[in-house]
PDB file of C-alpha atoms in Angstrom:
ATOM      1  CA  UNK A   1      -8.260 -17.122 -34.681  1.00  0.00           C
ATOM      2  CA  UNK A   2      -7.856 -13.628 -36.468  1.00  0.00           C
ATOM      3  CA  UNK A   3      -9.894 -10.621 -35.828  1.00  0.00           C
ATOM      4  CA  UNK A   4     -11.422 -10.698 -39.306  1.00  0.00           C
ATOM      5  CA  UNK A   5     -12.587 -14.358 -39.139  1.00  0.00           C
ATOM      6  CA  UNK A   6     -13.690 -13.861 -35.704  1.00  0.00           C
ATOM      7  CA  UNK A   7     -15.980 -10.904 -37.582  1.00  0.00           C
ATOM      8  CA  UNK A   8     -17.236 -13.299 -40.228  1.00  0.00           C
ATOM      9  CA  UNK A   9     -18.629 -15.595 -38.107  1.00  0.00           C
ATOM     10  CA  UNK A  10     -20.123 -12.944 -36.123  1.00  0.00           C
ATOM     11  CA  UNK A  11     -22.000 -11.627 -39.089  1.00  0.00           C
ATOM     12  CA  UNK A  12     -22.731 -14.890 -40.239  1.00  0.00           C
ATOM     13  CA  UNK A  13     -23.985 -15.643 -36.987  1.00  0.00           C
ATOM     14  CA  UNK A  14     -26.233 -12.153 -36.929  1.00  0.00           C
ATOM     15  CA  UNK A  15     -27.474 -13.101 -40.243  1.00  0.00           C
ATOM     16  CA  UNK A  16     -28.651 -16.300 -39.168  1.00  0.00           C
ATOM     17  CA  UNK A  17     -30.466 -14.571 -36.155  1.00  0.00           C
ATOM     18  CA  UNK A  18     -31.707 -12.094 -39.253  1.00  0.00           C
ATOM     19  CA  UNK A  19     -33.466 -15.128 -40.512  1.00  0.00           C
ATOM     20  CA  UNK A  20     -34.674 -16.690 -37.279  1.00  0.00           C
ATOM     21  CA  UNK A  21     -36.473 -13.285 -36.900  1.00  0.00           C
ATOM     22  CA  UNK A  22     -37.967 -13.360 -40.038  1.00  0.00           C
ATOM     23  CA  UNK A  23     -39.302 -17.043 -39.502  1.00  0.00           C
ATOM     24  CA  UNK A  24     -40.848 -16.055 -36.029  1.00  0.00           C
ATOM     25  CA  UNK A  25     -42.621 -12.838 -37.163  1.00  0.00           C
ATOM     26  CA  UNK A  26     -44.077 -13.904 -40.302  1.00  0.00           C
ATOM     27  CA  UNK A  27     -43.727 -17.765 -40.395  1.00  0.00           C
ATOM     28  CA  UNK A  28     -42.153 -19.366 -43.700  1.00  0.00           C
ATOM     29  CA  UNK A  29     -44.303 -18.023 -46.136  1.00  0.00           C
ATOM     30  CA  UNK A  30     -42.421 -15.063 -48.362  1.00  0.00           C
ATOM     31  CA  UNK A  31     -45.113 -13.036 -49.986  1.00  0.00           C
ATOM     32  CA  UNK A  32     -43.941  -9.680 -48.047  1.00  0.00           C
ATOM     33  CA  UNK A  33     -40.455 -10.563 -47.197  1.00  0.00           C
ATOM     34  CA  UNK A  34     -39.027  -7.052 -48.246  1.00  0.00           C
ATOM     35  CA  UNK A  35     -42.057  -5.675 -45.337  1.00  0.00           C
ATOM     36  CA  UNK A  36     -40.824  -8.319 -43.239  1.00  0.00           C
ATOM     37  CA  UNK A  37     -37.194  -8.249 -43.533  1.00  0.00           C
ATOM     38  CA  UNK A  38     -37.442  -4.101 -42.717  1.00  0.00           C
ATOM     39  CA  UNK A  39     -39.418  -5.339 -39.105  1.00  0.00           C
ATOM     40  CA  UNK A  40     -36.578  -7.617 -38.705  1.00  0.00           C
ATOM     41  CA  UNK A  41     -33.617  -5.563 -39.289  1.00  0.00           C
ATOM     42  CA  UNK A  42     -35.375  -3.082 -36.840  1.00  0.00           C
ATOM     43  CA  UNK A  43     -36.051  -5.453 -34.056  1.00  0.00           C
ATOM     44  CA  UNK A  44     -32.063  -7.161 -34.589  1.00  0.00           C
ATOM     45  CA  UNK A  45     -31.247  -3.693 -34.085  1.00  0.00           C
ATOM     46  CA  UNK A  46     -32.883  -3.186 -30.830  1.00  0.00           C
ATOM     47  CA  UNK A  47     -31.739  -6.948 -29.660  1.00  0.00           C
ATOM     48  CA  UNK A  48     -28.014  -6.091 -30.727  1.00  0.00           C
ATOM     49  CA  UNK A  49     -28.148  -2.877 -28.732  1.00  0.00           C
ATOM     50  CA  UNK A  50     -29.391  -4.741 -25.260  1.00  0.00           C
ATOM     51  CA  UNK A  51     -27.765  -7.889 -25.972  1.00  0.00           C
ATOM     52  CA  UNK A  52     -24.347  -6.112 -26.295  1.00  0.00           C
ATOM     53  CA  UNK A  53     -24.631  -3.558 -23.975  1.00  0.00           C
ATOM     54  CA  UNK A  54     -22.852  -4.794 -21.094  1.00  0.00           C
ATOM     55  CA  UNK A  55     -19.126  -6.551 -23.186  1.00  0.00           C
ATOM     56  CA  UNK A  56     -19.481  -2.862 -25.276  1.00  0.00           C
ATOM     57  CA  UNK A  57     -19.596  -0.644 -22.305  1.00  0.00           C
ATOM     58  CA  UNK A  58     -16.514  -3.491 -20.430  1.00  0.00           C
ATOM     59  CA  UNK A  59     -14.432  -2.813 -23.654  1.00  0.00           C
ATOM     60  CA  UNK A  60     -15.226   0.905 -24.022  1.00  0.00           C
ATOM     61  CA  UNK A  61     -13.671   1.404 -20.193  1.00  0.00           C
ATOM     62  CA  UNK A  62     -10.794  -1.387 -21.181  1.00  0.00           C
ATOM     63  CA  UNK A  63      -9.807   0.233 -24.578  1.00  0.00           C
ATOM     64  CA  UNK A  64      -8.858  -3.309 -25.404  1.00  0.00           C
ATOM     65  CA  UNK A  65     -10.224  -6.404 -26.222  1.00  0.00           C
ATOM     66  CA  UNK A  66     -11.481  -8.256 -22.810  1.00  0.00           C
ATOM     67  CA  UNK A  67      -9.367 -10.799 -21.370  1.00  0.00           C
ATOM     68  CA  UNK A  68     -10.670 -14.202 -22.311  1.00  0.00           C
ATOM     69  CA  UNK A  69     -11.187 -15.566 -18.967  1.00  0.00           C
ATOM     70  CA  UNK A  70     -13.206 -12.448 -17.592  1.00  0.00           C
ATOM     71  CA  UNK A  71     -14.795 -11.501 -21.188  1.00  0.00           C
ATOM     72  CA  UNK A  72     -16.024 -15.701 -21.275  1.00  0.00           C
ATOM     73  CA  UNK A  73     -17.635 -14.663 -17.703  1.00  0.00           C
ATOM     74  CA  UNK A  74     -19.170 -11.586 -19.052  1.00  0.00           C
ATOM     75  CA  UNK A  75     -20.766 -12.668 -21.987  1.00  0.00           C
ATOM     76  CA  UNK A  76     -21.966 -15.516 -20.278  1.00  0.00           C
ATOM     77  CA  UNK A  77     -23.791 -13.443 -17.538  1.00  0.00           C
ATOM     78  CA  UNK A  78     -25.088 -10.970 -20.200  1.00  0.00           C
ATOM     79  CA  UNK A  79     -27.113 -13.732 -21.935  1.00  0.00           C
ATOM     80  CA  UNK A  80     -28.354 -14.968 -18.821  1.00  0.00           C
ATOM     81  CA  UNK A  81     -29.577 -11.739 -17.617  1.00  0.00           C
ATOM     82  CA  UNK A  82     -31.109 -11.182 -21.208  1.00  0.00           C
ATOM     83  CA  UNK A  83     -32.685 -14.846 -21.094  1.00  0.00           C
ATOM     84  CA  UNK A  84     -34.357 -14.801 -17.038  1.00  0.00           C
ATOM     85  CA  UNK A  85     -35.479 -11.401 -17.396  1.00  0.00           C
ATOM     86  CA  UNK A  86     -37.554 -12.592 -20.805  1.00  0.00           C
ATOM     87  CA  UNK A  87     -38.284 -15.603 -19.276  1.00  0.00           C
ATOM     88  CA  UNK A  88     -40.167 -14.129 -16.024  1.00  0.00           C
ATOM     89  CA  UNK A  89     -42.623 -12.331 -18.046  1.00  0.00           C
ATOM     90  CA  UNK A  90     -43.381 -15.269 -20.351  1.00  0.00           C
ATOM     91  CA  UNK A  91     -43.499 -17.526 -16.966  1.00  0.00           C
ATOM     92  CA  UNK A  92     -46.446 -15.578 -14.974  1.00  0.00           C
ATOM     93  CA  UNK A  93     -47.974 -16.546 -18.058  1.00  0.00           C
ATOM     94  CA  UNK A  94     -47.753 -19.812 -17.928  1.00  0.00           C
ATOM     95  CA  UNK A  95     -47.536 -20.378 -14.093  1.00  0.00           C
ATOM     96  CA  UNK A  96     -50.745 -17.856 -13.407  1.00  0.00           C
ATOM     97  CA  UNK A  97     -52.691 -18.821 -16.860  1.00  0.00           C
ATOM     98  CA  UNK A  98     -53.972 -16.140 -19.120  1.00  0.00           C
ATOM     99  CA  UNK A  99     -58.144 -15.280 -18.710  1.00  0.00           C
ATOM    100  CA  UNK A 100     -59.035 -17.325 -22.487  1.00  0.00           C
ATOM    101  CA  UNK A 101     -61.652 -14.741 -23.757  1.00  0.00           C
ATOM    102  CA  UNK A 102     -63.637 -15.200 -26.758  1.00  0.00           C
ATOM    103  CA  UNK A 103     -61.852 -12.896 -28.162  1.00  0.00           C
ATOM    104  CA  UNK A 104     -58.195 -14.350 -27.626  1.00  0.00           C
ATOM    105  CA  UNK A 105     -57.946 -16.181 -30.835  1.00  0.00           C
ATOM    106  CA  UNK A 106     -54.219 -17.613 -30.199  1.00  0.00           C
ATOM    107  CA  UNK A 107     -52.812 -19.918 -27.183  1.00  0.00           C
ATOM    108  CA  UNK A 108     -51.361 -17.595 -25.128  1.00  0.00           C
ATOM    109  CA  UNK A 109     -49.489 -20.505 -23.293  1.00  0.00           C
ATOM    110  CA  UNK A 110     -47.485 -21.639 -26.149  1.00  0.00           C
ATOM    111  CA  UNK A 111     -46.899 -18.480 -27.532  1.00  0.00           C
ATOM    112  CA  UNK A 112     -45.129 -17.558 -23.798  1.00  0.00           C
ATOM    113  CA  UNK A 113     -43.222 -21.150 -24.583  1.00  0.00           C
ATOM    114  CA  UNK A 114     -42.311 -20.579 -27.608  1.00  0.00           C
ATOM    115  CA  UNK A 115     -41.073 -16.715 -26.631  1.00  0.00           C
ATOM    116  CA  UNK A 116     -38.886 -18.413 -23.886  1.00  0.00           C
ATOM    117  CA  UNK A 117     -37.265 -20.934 -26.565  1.00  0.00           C
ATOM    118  CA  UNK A 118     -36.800 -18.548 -28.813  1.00  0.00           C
ATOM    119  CA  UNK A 119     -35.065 -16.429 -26.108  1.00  0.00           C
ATOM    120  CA  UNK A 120     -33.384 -19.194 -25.014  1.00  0.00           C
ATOM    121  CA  UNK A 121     -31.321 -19.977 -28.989  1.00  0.00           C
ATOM    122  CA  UNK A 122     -30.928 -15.599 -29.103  1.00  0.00           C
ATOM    123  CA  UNK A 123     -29.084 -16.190 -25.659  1.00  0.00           C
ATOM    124  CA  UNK A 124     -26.455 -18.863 -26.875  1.00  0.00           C
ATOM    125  CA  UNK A 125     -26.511 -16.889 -30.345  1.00  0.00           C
ATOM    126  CA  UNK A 126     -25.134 -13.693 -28.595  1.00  0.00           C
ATOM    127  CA  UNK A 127     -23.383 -15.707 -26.066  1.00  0.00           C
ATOM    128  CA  UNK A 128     -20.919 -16.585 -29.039  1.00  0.00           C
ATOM    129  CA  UNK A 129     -21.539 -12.966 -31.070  1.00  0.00           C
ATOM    130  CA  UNK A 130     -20.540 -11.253 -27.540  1.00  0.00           C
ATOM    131  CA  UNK A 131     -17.194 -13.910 -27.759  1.00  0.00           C
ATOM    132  CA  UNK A 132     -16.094 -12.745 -30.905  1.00  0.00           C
ATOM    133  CA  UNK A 133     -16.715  -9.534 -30.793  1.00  0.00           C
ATOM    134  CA  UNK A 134     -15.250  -8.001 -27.637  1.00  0.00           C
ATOM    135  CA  UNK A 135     -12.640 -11.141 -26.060  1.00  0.00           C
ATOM    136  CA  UNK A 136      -9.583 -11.692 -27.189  1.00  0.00           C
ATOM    137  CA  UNK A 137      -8.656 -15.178 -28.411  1.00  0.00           C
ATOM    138  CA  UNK A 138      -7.815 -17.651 -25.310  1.00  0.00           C
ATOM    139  CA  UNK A 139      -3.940 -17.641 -26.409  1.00  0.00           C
ATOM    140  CA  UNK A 140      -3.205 -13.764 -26.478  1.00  0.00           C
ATOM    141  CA  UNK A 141      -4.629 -13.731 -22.761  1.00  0.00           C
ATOM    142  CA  UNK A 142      -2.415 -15.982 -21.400  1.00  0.00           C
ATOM    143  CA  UNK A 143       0.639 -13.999 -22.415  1.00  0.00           C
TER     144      UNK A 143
END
């Protein structure tokens, strides 16, 4: 696949996350998208920067594109980092309970379930951005 359709699909893939964000902060109403849409871009910006942190810094050292065998590995362990350290906050939630005050007036249990599926799709989402991005195509690296 070429470099520039490898980029398009990224994109298209960040724009999709773009809209994921926007669903999960403010739901699927769109009085204040333009308020919403600014949160969003801010908080994509923060996920790109740790979710591509480790196959930016590999490439940086390589100069290249990573080969696809070790990039695949990589990316994969990247996500999964990403995904159990969300998930251990979300589970001593669940696991331990939350004290249910008066005051609490969401379910703090599904909002920690909902965090870790949500983590969970942003995972496999960068999983494949992290692919296209930084590892070269699984032809060039056999050569």
């Amino acid at each position: 696949m070429k470099v520039s359709k490898k980029r398009l699909i990224a994109f298209l893939l960040l724009f999709i996350l773009l809209i994921i964000i926007k669903i999960f902060i403010g739901g699927l109403y769109f009085y204040y998208i333009l308020e919403e849409l600014i949160i969003s871009a801010v908080i994509l910006i923060i996920i790109n920067t740790v979710m591509m942190f480790f196959p930016f810094v590999f490439r940086l050292k390589n100069k290249k594109r990573i080969n696809y065998t070790i990039g695949r590995k990589i990316c994969l362990l990247n996500s999964l980092i990403i995904f159990v350290i969300i998930t251990m906050f979300q589970l001593k939630k669940i696991i331990f309970g939350v004290n249910n005050n008066d005051i609490i007036s969401y379910d703090p249990i599904a909002t920690a379930k909902l965090i870790i599926l949500f983590s969970f799709i942003i995972g496999v989402f960068y999983y494949f951005i992290n692919m296209l991005f930084f590892v070269d195509n699984k032809d060039n690296s056999n050569k």
